[in-house]
Each structure stands twice: as structure tokens, then as C-alpha cells.
Short mmCIF file of C-alpha atoms in Angstrom, two decimals:
data_model
loop_
_atom_site.label_atom_id
_atom_site.label_comp_id
_atom_site.label_asym_id
_atom_site.label_seq_id
_atom_site.Cartn_x
_atom_site.Cartn_y
_atom_site.Cartn_z
CA MET A 253 258.56 26.73 141.22
CA SER A 254 255.51 28.86 141.55
CA ALA A 255 252.17 29.47 139.93
CA PHE A 256 251.08 30.35 136.43
CA THR A 257 248.09 32.40 135.35
CA SER A 258 245.20 30.41 133.92
CA THR A 259 241.55 30.75 133.06
CA LYS A 260 239.25 28.62 135.23
CA TYR A 261 237.51 25.91 133.23
CA SER A 262 234.55 23.75 134.15
CA SER A 263 231.71 22.26 132.13
CA ILE A 264 229.27 19.43 131.72
CA LEU A 265 230.74 16.87 129.36
CA LEU A 266 228.17 15.67 126.87
CA PHE A 267 230.00 12.42 126.30
CA LEU A 268 228.62 8.93 126.65
CA ILE A 269 229.85 6.27 129.03
CA LEU A 270 229.73 2.56 128.42
CA PHE A 271 229.51 -0.25 130.93
CA ALA A 272 230.23 -3.74 129.67
CA CYS A 273 229.63 -6.97 131.58
CA ALA A 274 230.99 -10.39 130.68
CA SER A 275 227.55 -11.75 129.83
CA GLN A 276 226.25 -8.67 128.02
CA VAL A 277 227.32 -6.53 125.09
CA ILE A 278 226.03 -3.33 126.72
CA ALA A 279 225.03 -2.81 130.34
CA GLN A 280 224.51 0.93 130.61
CA VAL A 281 225.32 4.26 129.06
CA TYR A 282 226.06 7.34 131.14
CA GLN A 283 226.52 11.07 130.83
CA ILE A 284 229.30 12.60 132.93
CA THR A 285 228.70 15.95 134.58
CA ASP A 286 231.44 18.02 136.15
CA LEU A 287 229.85 19.51 139.26
CA GLY A 288 232.33 22.39 139.12
CA THR A 289 232.96 24.58 142.16
CA LEU A 290 231.37 27.37 144.14
CA PRO A 291 232.46 30.92 143.22
CA SER A 292 236.04 31.76 144.25
CA GLN A 293 236.75 28.11 145.08
CA THR A 294 239.10 25.82 143.16
CA SER A 295 237.94 22.33 144.16
CA SER A 296 234.88 20.29 145.02
CA SER A 297 234.11 16.90 146.56
CA ALA A 298 230.85 14.98 146.91
CA VAL A 299 229.72 12.84 149.83
CA GLY A 300 226.40 11.37 148.67
CA ILE A 301 223.38 11.39 146.38
CA ASN A 302 219.68 10.84 147.14
CA GLN A 303 216.91 9.22 145.11
CA LEU A 304 216.05 12.59 143.53
CA GLY A 305 219.57 13.00 142.18
CA GLN A 306 220.43 15.74 144.67
CA ILE A 307 224.06 15.74 145.77
CA ALA A 308 225.73 16.99 148.95
CA GLY A 309 229.37 17.93 149.16
CA SER A 310 231.93 20.61 149.85
CA SER A 311 233.75 23.19 147.77
CA GLY A 312 236.65 24.82 149.55
CA ASN A 313 235.49 25.63 153.07
CA HIS A 314 231.80 25.75 152.05
CA ALA A 315 229.18 22.99 151.97
CA PHE A 316 226.90 22.71 148.94
CA LEU A 317 223.73 21.18 147.54
CA TYR A 318 223.85 20.30 143.84
CA SER A 319 220.40 19.95 142.27
CA ASN A 320 219.19 20.25 138.67
CA GLY A 321 222.51 21.56 137.45
CA THR A 322 222.90 24.24 140.12
CA MET A 323 225.37 24.24 143.01
CA THR A 324 223.99 26.10 146.05
CA ASP A 325 226.16 27.33 148.92
CA LEU A 326 224.62 26.22 152.23
CA GLY A 327 226.07 29.24 154.00
CA PHE A 328 227.60 29.62 157.46
CA LEU A 329 226.16 29.71 160.94
CA PRO A 330 226.78 32.93 162.95
CA GLY A 331 230.40 33.08 164.07
CA SER A 332 231.39 30.29 161.70
CA ASN A 333 234.03 30.33 158.99
CA GLN A 334 233.73 26.76 157.71
CA ALA A 335 231.12 24.14 156.76
CA SER A 336 231.59 20.64 155.39
CA ALA A 337 228.73 18.35 154.32
CA SER A 338 228.59 14.71 155.46
CA ALA A 339 225.34 13.26 154.09
CA ILE A 340 221.97 13.95 152.42
CA ASN A 341 218.58 12.20 152.76
CA ASN A 342 215.70 11.84 150.32
CA SER A 343 214.06 15.03 151.61
CA GLY A 344 217.13 17.03 150.68
CA GLN A 345 218.16 17.56 154.30
CA ILE A 346 221.93 17.76 154.71
CA VAL A 347 224.03 17.23 157.83
CA GLY A 348 227.66 18.07 158.33
CA THR A 349 230.17 19.88 160.45
CA TYR A 350 231.11 23.51 160.94
CA GLY A 351 233.67 25.46 162.90
CA LEU A 352 233.54 28.58 165.04
CA THR A 353 236.23 31.23 165.02
CA THR A 354 236.20 31.08 168.83
CA LEU A 355 236.69 27.30 168.91
CA GLN A 356 239.47 26.70 166.44
CA GLY A 357 240.25 23.05 165.71
CA ARG A 358 236.95 21.72 167.05
CA THR A 359 233.97 20.59 165.01
CA LEU A 360 230.26 21.15 165.59
CA GLY A 361 227.21 19.77 163.81
CA PHE A 362 224.78 21.46 161.44
CA LEU A 363 221.51 20.57 159.72
CA TRP A 364 220.50 22.26 156.47
CA ASP A 365 216.79 22.05 155.67
CA SER A 366 214.83 23.96 153.02
CA GLY A 367 217.38 26.71 152.68
CA VAL A 368 218.07 27.20 156.38
CA ILE A 369 221.27 26.10 158.15
CA SER A 370 221.06 25.55 161.91
CA ASP A 371 222.54 23.62 164.83
CA PRO A 372 219.55 21.76 166.31
CA PHE A 373 221.93 19.51 168.24
CA ASN A 374 223.16 22.42 170.36
CA SER A 375 226.57 20.93 169.68
CA ALA A 376 228.37 24.00 171.02
CA ALA A 377 227.30 22.87 174.51
CA TYR A 378 229.37 19.73 174.05
CA ILE A 379 232.36 21.58 172.70
CA ASN A 380 232.34 24.27 175.41
CA GLY A 381 233.45 21.82 178.05
CA GLN A 382 230.16 20.54 179.43
CA PHE A 383 231.05 17.04 178.27
CA GLU A 384 234.78 17.60 177.60
CA THR A 385 234.17 16.89 173.91
CA GLN A 386 236.54 17.96 171.15
CA GLY A 387 234.35 17.06 168.19
CA PHE A 388 230.66 16.69 167.35
CA GLU A 389 230.26 15.11 163.93
CA PRO A 390 226.92 14.20 162.29
CA VAL A 391 227.83 11.61 159.65
CA ALA A 392 224.51 10.34 158.23
CA ILE A 393 220.79 11.17 158.19
CA ASN A 394 217.81 8.99 157.24
CA ASP A 395 214.39 9.95 155.86
CA ASN A 396 212.90 10.09 159.37
CA GLY A 397 215.30 12.82 160.46
CA GLN A 398 217.37 10.45 162.60
CA VAL A 399 221.05 11.32 162.56
CA ALA A 400 224.09 9.17 163.27
CA VAL A 401 226.59 11.26 165.24
CA ASN A 402 230.14 10.70 166.46
CA LEU A 403 231.38 12.45 169.60
CA ALA A 404 235.15 12.75 169.94
CA SER A 405 236.63 13.11 173.40
CA ASN A 406 240.19 12.53 174.63
CA GLY A 407 241.07 10.44 171.60
CA ASN A 408 237.95 8.28 171.80
CA SER A 409 234.76 8.28 169.77
CA THR A 410 231.20 7.47 170.84
CA ALA A 411 228.47 6.78 168.27
CA LEU A 412 225.00 8.24 168.94
CA LEU A 413 221.59 8.10 167.31
CA TRP A 414 220.01 11.54 167.41
CA GLN A 415 216.33 12.19 166.74
CA VAL A 416 216.30 15.88 165.87
CA SER A 417 212.57 16.29 166.46
CA GLY A 418 212.18 15.79 170.21
CA ASN A 419 215.96 15.89 170.75
CA GLN A 420 216.10 12.20 171.70
CA ILE A 421 219.59 10.72 172.06
CA THR A 422 220.57 7.05 172.09
CA THR A 423 224.12 5.91 172.79
CA LEU A 424 224.92 3.07 170.38
CA SER A 425 227.99 1.85 172.27
CA SER A 426 229.70 3.03 175.39
CA GLY A 427 232.96 1.20 174.76
CA GLY A 428 234.25 3.43 171.99
CA SER A 429 232.55 3.40 168.58
CA THR A 430 232.38 5.19 165.24
CA ALA A 431 229.22 5.40 163.11
CA TYR A 432 229.29 5.59 159.32
CA ALA A 433 225.81 5.19 157.80
CA ILE A 434 222.13 4.85 158.68
CA ASN A 435 218.97 3.53 157.01
CA ASN A 436 215.28 4.09 157.76
CA VAL A 437 214.81 1.05 160.06
CA PRO A 438 216.90 2.54 161.72
CA GLN A 439 220.06 0.47 161.46
CA VAL A 440 223.46 2.09 161.89
CA SER A 441 226.67 0.65 160.46
CA LEU A 442 229.56 1.26 162.82
CA VAL A 443 232.85 0.07 164.23
CA ASP A 444 232.74 -0.92 167.91
CA ARG A 445 235.81 -1.01 170.12
CA PRO A 446 235.20 -2.73 173.45
CA SER A 447 238.58 -4.49 173.28
CA TYR A 448 239.34 -4.54 169.55
CA ALA A 449 237.71 -2.89 166.57
CA PHE A 450 234.97 -4.90 164.85
CA GLY A 451 232.30 -3.97 162.35
CA ALA A 452 228.70 -4.12 163.48
CA ILE A 453 225.14 -3.22 162.58
CA TRP A 454 223.20 -1.57 165.41
CA SER A 455 219.40 -1.63 165.59
CA LEU A 456 216.81 -1.17 168.30
CA SER A 457 216.68 -4.96 168.72
CA GLY A 458 220.41 -5.34 169.27
CA THR A 459 223.84 -5.24 167.68
CA THR A 460 224.98 -7.73 165.04
CA VAL A 461 228.73 -8.27 164.77
CA LEU A 462 229.95 -8.65 161.19
CA PRO A 463 232.20 -11.54 160.21
CA THR A 464 235.57 -10.81 158.63
CA LEU A 465 237.10 -11.84 155.31
CA TYR A 466 240.22 -12.87 157.25
CA PRO A 467 240.91 -13.13 160.99
CA PRO A 468 241.36 -9.60 162.37
CA LEU A 469 244.90 -8.27 162.13
CA ALA A 470 246.25 -6.03 164.89
CA GLY A 471 242.80 -5.99 166.47
CA TYR A 472 240.95 -4.57 163.45
CA GLY A 473 237.87 -6.16 161.91
CA PRO A 474 235.76 -4.97 158.96
CA THR A 475 234.65 -1.34 158.55
CA PRO A 476 231.10 -0.96 157.13
CA TYR A 477 230.96 2.41 155.34
CA GLY A 478 227.53 1.98 153.74
CA ILE A 479 224.18 0.32 154.40
CA ASN A 480 220.98 0.12 152.32
CA GLN A 481 217.32 -0.07 153.33
CA ASN A 482 217.49 -3.90 153.41
CA GLY A 483 220.33 -3.92 155.92
CA GLN A 484 223.00 -4.99 153.42
CA ALA A 485 226.33 -3.42 154.34
CA VAL A 486 229.48 -2.67 152.36
CA GLY A 487 232.94 -1.54 153.37
CA GLU A 488 236.45 -2.88 153.72
CA SER A 489 238.10 -5.75 155.61
CA TYR A 490 241.49 -7.39 155.89
CA ALA A 491 241.48 -10.10 153.23
CA ASN A 492 244.68 -12.08 153.75
CA SER A 493 247.84 -12.48 155.79
CA GLN A 494 249.59 -9.82 153.68
CA ALA A 495 247.32 -7.24 155.34
CA GLN A 496 245.66 -6.39 152.05
CA ILE A 497 242.28 -4.70 152.46
CA HIS A 498 239.40 -5.64 150.16
CA ALA A 499 235.92 -4.31 149.57
CA PHE A 500 233.15 -6.51 150.98
CA LEU A 501 229.41 -7.05 150.84
CA TRP A 502 227.60 -8.34 153.94
CA SER A 503 224.18 -9.78 153.16
CA ASN A 504 221.97 -12.30 154.99
CA GLY A 505 224.71 -13.10 157.48
CA THR A 506 227.37 -13.78 154.83
CA ILE A 507 230.38 -11.61 153.95
CA SER A 508 231.72 -11.69 150.38
CA ASP A 509 235.06 -10.47 149.03
CA LEU A 510 234.48 -8.15 146.06
CA GLY A 511 238.14 -8.25 144.99
CA THR A 512 240.13 -5.39 143.46
CA LEU A 513 240.90 -3.83 140.10
CA GLY A 514 244.29 -5.55 140.10
CA GLY A 515 245.93 -3.72 142.96
CA ALA A 516 246.31 -4.72 146.59
CA ASN A 517 243.44 -2.84 148.21
CA SER A 518 239.85 -1.77 147.59
CA THR A 519 237.00 -0.12 149.51
CA ALA A 520 233.24 -0.27 148.94
CA ARG A 521 231.47 2.95 149.94
CA ALA A 522 227.81 2.71 148.94
CA ILE A 523 225.17 0.21 147.80
CA ASN A 524 221.78 0.72 146.13
CA SER A 525 218.49 -0.50 147.59
CA THR A 526 218.42 -3.73 145.58
CA GLY A 527 221.96 -4.65 146.54
CA GLN A 528 222.81 -5.23 142.88
CA GLN A 529 225.14 -2.27 142.41
CA ILE A 530 228.00 -1.24 144.69
CA VAL A 531 230.44 1.61 144.21
CA GLY A 532 233.78 2.48 145.73
CA ASP A 533 237.45 2.71 144.85
CA SER A 534 240.32 0.31 144.31
CA ASP A 535 244.03 0.24 143.67
CA GLN A 536 244.77 -0.41 140.03
CA ASN A 537 248.51 -1.05 140.13
CA PRO A 538 249.63 -3.86 142.47
CA ASN A 539 252.95 -2.10 143.11
CA THR A 540 251.64 1.22 144.41
CA ALA A 541 248.97 2.44 146.81
CA THR A 542 248.76 6.16 146.17
CA THR A 543 245.85 8.47 145.48
CA GLN A 544 246.95 8.61 141.84
CA ASN A 545 246.63 4.82 141.65
CA ARG A 546 243.11 4.79 143.08
CA ARG A 547 240.24 4.23 140.63
CA ALA A 548 236.48 4.53 141.03
CA PHE A 549 234.62 1.27 140.49
CA LEU A 550 231.13 -0.11 139.95
CA TYR A 551 230.53 -3.67 141.15
CA ALA A 552 227.61 -5.38 139.38
CA ASN A 553 226.86 -8.88 138.10
CA ALA A 554 229.84 -10.25 140.06
CA ASN A 555 232.23 -7.95 138.15
CA MET A 556 234.24 -4.98 139.39
CA LEU A 557 234.51 -2.39 136.61
CA ASP A 558 236.98 0.50 136.47
CA LEU A 559 234.82 3.50 135.60
CA ASN A 560 237.79 5.18 133.93
CA SER A 561 237.93 2.46 131.30
CA GLN A 562 234.19 2.72 130.62
CA VAL A 563 234.09 6.38 129.60
CA ALA A 564 234.27 7.56 126.01
CA ASN A 565 236.44 10.66 125.46
CA ILE A 566 237.63 10.74 129.06
CA LEU A 567 240.67 12.88 128.26
CA GLY A 568 241.34 15.20 131.20
CA TRP A 569 239.33 13.16 133.73
CA GLU A 570 240.61 10.77 136.38
CA LEU A 571 237.78 9.18 138.37
CA GLN A 572 239.35 8.24 141.69
CA SER A 573 236.43 7.28 143.92
CA ALA A 574 232.69 6.64 143.67
CA VAL A 575 230.93 7.53 146.94
CA GLY A 576 227.20 7.20 146.23
CA ILE A 577 224.64 5.51 143.98
CA ASN A 578 220.85 5.79 143.86
CA ASP A 579 218.18 3.44 142.53
CA SER A 580 218.09 5.29 139.20
CA GLY A 581 221.69 4.21 138.69
CA GLN A 582 223.18 7.69 139.11
CA ILE A 583 226.69 7.55 140.52
CA VAL A 584 228.45 10.39 142.29
CA GLY A 585 232.13 10.50 143.06
CA ASN A 586 235.37 12.41 143.14
CA GLY A 587 238.38 12.72 140.89
CA THR A 588 240.41 15.24 138.96
CA TYR A 589 239.53 17.11 135.78
CA LEU A 590 242.37 18.87 134.01
CA GLY A 591 244.44 18.64 137.18
CA ASN A 592 241.79 20.10 139.51
CA ALA A 593 239.95 18.13 142.21
CA HIS A 594 236.29 17.99 141.12
CA ALA A 595 233.21 16.00 141.99
CA PHE A 596 231.42 14.21 139.16
CA LEU A 597 227.98 12.79 138.44
CA LEU A 598 227.30 9.84 136.13
CA THR A 599 223.70 9.69 134.88
CA PRO A 600 222.27 6.78 132.85
CA ILE A 601 220.88 7.74 129.48
CA ILE A 602 218.97 5.70 126.93
CA GLN A 603 220.62 3.66 124.21
CA GLY A 604 220.92 5.32 120.82
CA THR A 605 221.56 8.72 122.36
CA VAL A 606 223.78 11.31 120.69
CA SER A 607 225.86 14.23 121.88
CA PRO A 608 225.48 17.12 121.45
CA ILE A 609 221.67 16.96 121.58
CA GLN A 610 221.15 20.02 119.38
CA GLY A 611 222.86 21.84 116.51
CA GLY A 612 222.36 24.88 114.31
CA ASN A 613 221.19 24.91 110.69
CA ALA A 614 224.02 27.21 109.58
CA GLY A 615 226.67 24.57 108.88
CA ASN A 616 228.03 21.13 109.72
CA VAL A 617 227.37 19.48 113.06
CA THR A 618 229.32 16.40 114.23
CA LEU A 619 227.60 13.99 116.59
CA ASN A 620 228.95 11.27 118.88
CA VAL A 621 226.53 8.38 118.36
CA PHE A 622 226.13 5.34 120.59
CA TYR A 623 225.17 2.06 118.93
CA PRO A 624 224.05 -0.93 121.05
CA GLY A 625 225.19 -3.79 118.83
CA THR A 626 226.95 -3.98 115.48
CA MET A 627 228.60 -0.81 114.20
CA PRO A 628 226.18 0.92 111.79
CA THR A 629 227.06 1.29 108.12
CA SER A 630 225.43 4.72 108.09
CA VAL A 631 223.52 7.10 110.37
CA ASP A 632 220.65 9.37 109.27
CA LEU A 633 218.60 12.12 110.87
CA ALA A 634 214.85 11.92 110.20
CA CYS A 635 213.79 15.53 110.72
CA ALA A 636 210.72 17.73 110.60
CA GLY A 637 208.68 17.75 107.38
CA GLY A 638 209.87 14.31 106.30
CA THR A 639 213.42 15.50 105.60
CA THR A 640 216.15 12.87 105.88
CA ILE A 641 219.72 14.08 106.44
CA VAL A 642 222.27 11.45 105.47
CA GLY A 643 225.36 11.56 107.65
CA GLY A 644 228.94 11.16 106.58
CA VAL A 645 230.87 7.93 106.97
CA PRO A 646 230.74 6.78 110.62
CA VAL A 647 234.17 7.04 112.26
CA PRO A 648 234.78 4.74 115.27
CA ILE A 649 235.98 6.68 118.31
CA SER A 650 235.69 3.94 120.96
CA SER A 651 233.84 0.72 121.63
CA ASN A 652 230.17 1.20 120.63
CA PHE A 653 230.63 4.85 119.66
CA VAL A 654 230.99 6.46 116.24
CA GLN A 655 231.35 10.06 115.15
CA VAL A 656 229.18 11.25 112.26
CA THR A 657 229.07 14.66 110.57
CA PHE A 658 225.81 16.10 109.18
CA ASN A 659 225.34 19.09 106.89
CA LEU A 660 222.39 20.87 108.53
CA THR A 661 222.57 24.01 106.37
CA GLY A 662 219.02 25.26 105.77
CA VAL A 663 217.32 22.32 107.52
CA THR A 664 213.96 23.26 109.08
CA PRO A 665 214.32 23.65 112.86
CA GLY A 666 212.69 20.94 114.94
CA ALA A 667 213.14 17.51 116.48
CA CYS A 668 214.94 14.74 114.58
CA SER A 669 215.08 11.01 115.14
CA VAL A 670 218.44 9.26 114.94
CA VAL A 671 218.37 6.30 112.53
CA LEU A 672 221.13 3.69 112.69
CA ASN A 673 221.39 1.50 109.59
CA GLU A 674 223.05 -1.76 110.59
CA PRO A 675 224.64 -4.44 108.38
CA GLY A 676 222.03 -6.86 107.08
CA GLY A 677 219.32 -4.22 106.82
CA SER A 678 218.38 -3.85 110.50
CA ILE A 679 217.36 -0.34 111.55
CA LEU A 680 217.48 1.14 115.05
CA THR A 681 215.57 4.41 115.51
CA THR A 682 215.76 6.67 118.56
CA PRO A 683 212.85 9.13 118.36
CA ASN A 684 213.47 12.86 118.89
CA ALA A 685 217.04 12.38 120.12
CA PHE A 686 218.36 15.50 118.38
CA THR A 687 217.03 19.00 117.72
CA VAL A 688 217.89 21.38 114.88
CA VAL A 689 217.84 25.04 115.94
CA GLN A 690 217.86 28.21 113.85
CA GLY A 691 221.21 29.72 112.87
CA GLY A 692 224.32 29.03 114.86
CA ALA A 693 228.03 29.70 114.75
CA PRO A 694 231.16 28.22 116.31
CA ASP A 695 232.35 29.90 119.48
CA ILE A 696 235.86 28.85 120.46
CA ARG A 697 237.11 29.55 123.98
CA ILE A 698 240.65 28.79 125.09
CA SER A 699 241.80 28.12 128.64
CA VAL A 700 244.80 26.65 130.44
CA ALA A 701 244.55 24.12 133.26
CA GLY A 702 247.01 22.22 135.39
CA PHE A 703 248.81 22.11 138.70
CA PRO A 704 249.96 25.60 139.81
CA GLN A 705 253.48 24.48 140.78
CA LEU A 706 256.34 22.53 139.26
CA ARG A 707 258.85 20.42 141.17
CA ALA A 708 262.32 20.49 139.71
CA GLY A 709 263.07 17.49 137.52
CA LEU A 710 259.53 16.09 137.61
CA PRO A 711 257.29 16.43 134.53
CA GLU A 712 253.79 17.81 135.04
CA THR A 713 250.87 17.53 132.61
CA TYR A 714 249.11 20.73 131.52
CA TYR A 715 246.11 21.12 129.24
CA ILE A 716 245.14 23.66 126.62
CA VAL A 717 241.36 23.40 126.37
CA ALA A 718 239.75 24.48 123.09
CA GLU A 719 236.05 24.53 123.89
CA ASN A 720 233.50 25.04 121.12
CA VAL A 721 230.43 26.31 122.95
CA GLY A 722 228.78 27.09 119.63
CA ASN A 723 226.28 24.78 117.93
CA VAL A 724 228.01 24.21 114.58
CA ASP A 725 231.42 22.76 113.78
CA SER A 726 234.38 25.09 113.50
CA GLY A 727 236.87 25.40 110.71
CA SER A 728 240.54 24.84 111.36
CA VAL A 729 241.79 26.61 114.47
CA ARG A 730 245.45 27.15 115.27
CA ILE A 731 246.10 27.35 119.00
CA TRP A 732 249.34 28.87 120.22
CA VAL A 733 250.74 28.30 123.68
CA SER A 734 253.77 30.06 125.17
CA PHE A 735 255.85 29.53 128.28
CA PRO A 736 259.37 30.44 129.47
CA SER A 737 262.15 28.76 127.52
CA PHE A 738 263.86 27.50 130.69
CA LEU A 739 261.03 24.93 130.92
CA GLN A 740 261.50 21.72 128.98
CA TRP A 741 258.42 20.53 127.11
CA GLN A 742 257.18 17.56 125.13
CA PRO A 743 253.82 16.62 123.55
CA ALA A 744 251.59 14.09 125.33
CA GLY A 745 249.45 12.74 122.51
CA VAL A 746 248.59 15.61 120.16
CA GLN A 747 251.53 16.51 117.94
CA PRO A 748 252.27 20.21 117.38
CA SER A 749 252.10 21.77 113.94
CA SER A 750 254.81 24.33 114.65
CA SER A 751 257.15 25.51 117.39
CA GLY A 752 259.86 28.09 117.97
CA ALA A 753 261.45 30.43 120.48
CA MET A 754 261.63 34.20 120.84
CA ASN A 755 262.42 36.71 123.60
CA GLY A 756 262.98 34.01 126.21
CA ASN A 757 259.74 32.18 125.50
CA THR A 758 258.89 28.96 123.69
CA PHE A 759 255.93 29.05 121.28
CA VAL A 760 254.08 25.88 120.26
CA ALA A 761 251.14 25.65 117.84
CA PHE A 762 248.44 22.98 117.53
CA ASP A 763 245.91 22.76 114.67
CA ILE A 764 242.48 21.32 115.52
CA LEU A 765 238.93 21.18 114.16
CA PRO A 766 236.61 21.76 117.15
CA LYS A 767 233.25 20.05 116.75
CA ALA A 768 229.96 21.60 117.82
CA SER A 769 229.39 21.74 121.60
CA SER A 770 232.61 19.91 122.35
CA ASN A 771 235.91 20.45 124.09
CA ASN A 772 239.35 19.42 122.91
CA PRO A 773 241.86 19.18 125.78
CA ILE A 774 245.42 19.13 124.40
CA PRO A 775 247.86 17.67 126.95
CA PHE A 776 251.56 18.48 127.04
CA LEU A 777 254.35 18.00 129.58
CA LEU A 778 256.50 20.67 131.21
CA THR A 779 259.59 19.97 133.29
CA ALA A 780 261.62 22.48 135.28
CA PRO A 781 265.38 21.85 135.36
CA VAL A 782 267.10 21.26 138.68
CA SER A 783 268.61 24.64 139.50
CA SER A 784 268.75 26.68 142.68
CA ASN A 785 268.36 29.81 140.56
CA LEU A 786 264.84 28.76 139.59
CA VAL A 787 263.47 28.00 143.07
CA HIS A 788 260.29 30.02 143.69
CA LYS A 789 260.61 31.60 140.25
CA PRO A 790 257.15 32.54 138.96
CA PHE A 791 256.21 31.66 135.40
CA GLN A 792 253.24 32.08 133.12
CA ILE A 793 251.56 29.92 130.50
CA GLN A 794 249.48 31.69 127.87
CA ALA A 795 247.28 30.32 125.09
CA TRP A 796 245.33 31.94 122.26
CA LYS A 797 243.77 31.01 118.94
CA LEU A 798 244.14 32.05 115.31
CA GLY A 799 241.42 31.35 112.74
CA GLN A 800 237.97 29.87 113.14
#
């Protein structure tokens, strides 16, 4: 089965995220941001985040810098047709790999600094046969401009420390090694292979071999993927005789098993400077070990938390891996949104925050409100000029979140404080958390998202996205979706209000009430019958709206 026509959809979700620890009611609240893609690309993936919240990653065959809501293409070197980012430091310098059209299948190294992409390593000299090298891969860069590099040659890898200024090169191991991360000391986390593979931390004073969670199996010890400024390392190690692999923390000479989310395997990928928060990914289902089973986690306070279960209104998202965390608590990772591979950013926000953060004074505006303790009996907006807007009855939407509708018609524009009235008379006020703006109208946009192919006999989830980019609530909207009648369909949560068939197509209608500055993904399942007559048959899904 072949592709359908759809409208590309990407946005920043203004939803709140809740982290709960066993000893606390609330640990943190986050905003999730879809990093989207570069123009003409369909996917994105992140590799790291610095202390400024800048993110490095790749979109299609381009490397990018994401900063302050903008994704910037790093460009290509002359003669190149590909670039892939590996790491970013606190100065915003990015290292990665690129390819040349004249050296297909071989990788070279680039440095991006202040808008300029270059190859200060002269890596083409290695690739062109001088050292019989097939790959030159910068994998990490610290704040001093020191780069951890892997050279691939005849099936072996050699880890190097490269000081770009002065072009100083230090071989970290001559027996076969692979570097993964670097700090400012510098210390490099790597795997060394003199006779068998073992994890180690290299420094100028020597190499420290890491202990294992379980005696090495088949000659493989732990793999340290991340290291912080204090020399604490995280990664994965065999954990038992069943060859299960678990995330670990190595600190002060001791290795600790971080466990899993219930599945067999887990991997830690990054750790913050304090060593109190670790991110990575873990199997969720003990019976499978597929990408679809992998879940992003945060490990804190001796608890491993599935980020997917901590997000309010996560419909359409699957957070599969967390790859970086900074000391502000921002987490960057990779997953799928509406069936497309996208990078995401989780940013902590203060308690008592609402979404959306502004609404128009031309109608009703519905807010998602976070409450830190007991569910409030009512929620008010204390606005400019001493005006108090009493909200409707709070409707629970998830743990510690309620939805409240306010009539803002004619309210004077300006900042409003959010007032939570709790049982027993307690009041929690969040100053200037919401802003009333002049005018406003709903603006409903419809798009279709999902995998561009169907396999016969296997159901696939598709989404109709009704996005209200306006700043007031919409009236009832009827969304119609059509597709060829040879496809079998069934709802996946939202029940249709009407359906029928005509001229070889099935028509299904859904009635919704889009809130201000929100999106409403409607999932449904399509299945292609097993028939040789339908192989490679193109089909189209269309969606449109009636009413507003």
C-alpha cells in the first residue's frame, strides 16, 4: 500500500507535565515543545542540550541548532551532501560528521561555531588514504574546545582527544577504543578493547576501569555513554545471567543498577552536574524489546519515571528516549508525534501555571490549570483594574490538572493573576500568569498525520488534528474525514457522530469543541485487506471542517 496526501503538522504543545515521586506530591511541572523539522524534511532527532537550553540535532540529512524556538540549518561544507550533529557545548559549538560526494560511505568531522561550519581536523586527509581510515567521527566537545574523536579503520576504532586550537592530538588507547562523552577536566568516557571490551574513564592522570553490574558476558563490560563535570558516568551494563542490560550510575568508585521501567533492558544516556537527575530509555514491556516498546525515563530520588505517564494531554506523542539534561532541568529527547519522528524539549515551569498563557476578550477562553495540592473548588482570574473573573466549575483532566472556562467578553486587556480557591479556605495565587488581549476569534486548522504506508492486514493509527490557533474558544465544529471504502476503519477513542459511504469512499464525522490555543488530535484505525489487487495501490485521506 502506498502513500496518502496530508498536511504537515508541527507545533509547540502548551500542555503541562507532572513528575511525581514517592515521597512528594509534586516534583516538577514541564512544558513540552515539539522541535519540528527543517524545511522540506519530515523528521528530526536531538543529540544534546547545553546549559543555555540550546539543542543540537539532525533533521533529514541536515544538522541543526535549536535555540529560542528557532531551528537553524548548519549548512554543508563544499562538496558535501550530508551533515549530522553529534554534540554541543556551553558556547554553542557543535561537532558532528559530514560526507563528501567523492567519498561515498565514509564520514568526516565538522565543527560549527558562530554560524560557520568548517573541518578544522583536516579529516579528509585521514579518509583519503594517508592513514587508511574509513571514518572520522567527532562525538563530543567540552567548553575548552577539546573534542573526543573516533577513528574507524579496518573494522577497528581508536579514540582520540583533539584540541582544535593548536591541533594537538592525544591517542586515548591504542588497543581499540570508542569514545562517547567528555567533560571539562578533561575526562573521556569510553570503551577500551585490549582483549575484551570494558568501560573506562580516561584522564591525563590515567585510565580508570569501571566495575560491572554483573561479570562481563561474551567479553563485554559496561558502556559509559555520559559523564558530568564531577566525573560521574552513566550508561549500560549486563545486569544478570539472562544477558539483560540495565542502566547504571558510576560514582565515587561504585556502580549502581538503576533498574528498568518493567522491561528487560534500559540505558542511561546523560546526567546533570549534580548527579541527581539521569535520563535515558528503558523497555516497558518485559516480553518485547522493540523501538515501540522503548520509553524515555527520568531517574531521580531513587525512582525511574516513565516520562510518557507524566505528561498531561499527551495524545499523539510517544516519548521513546531522553538523550540530554541540563542543570535547569530541561530534558531533550526523541520520540514520535502523530506518527512522525520528532525531537522534543521538556522545560520546567513554575507551579500554578496555566495554558494557554493568553486569551482574547471577545468570548470564552478555557484554561488548563495546574494545582500543587488539593483540587481547587474554584479558580478565578484577578485582572487589571481590580476585576475578578470567576471561572466555571473546574473539570479534572488528569492528576493535578483541571480545565476551567472563563467568559472574558469585554474584560480590559492586561495581566491577570490566577487564584486557586482550595477546600478549607486556602488560596494559592500565581501573579501575572495569564494575559487578556484585545479582540480575538477562533481559527480552526485541520490536518492529517500518520504513517504514509499500510501493510495488508495490520491496523495503523492515523490522526485528524483540529488545531485552534485562535485565542478564544470555538463553537461546535464538525470534522469530516474520507478515505477509500476498501479500507476497514474503527474509532480509537473519540466516537464518530455520523458515517456513511458514497462513490467508493467512506465518510466519517466527528463533533468537537476546540478550546483556545489548543489542538485536538482524533485517532482512528485503518486496515487494508489482504489482497494482491491492492498491492502498491495509492490512496488518499482527506479532512475538512463544517461550522465554527
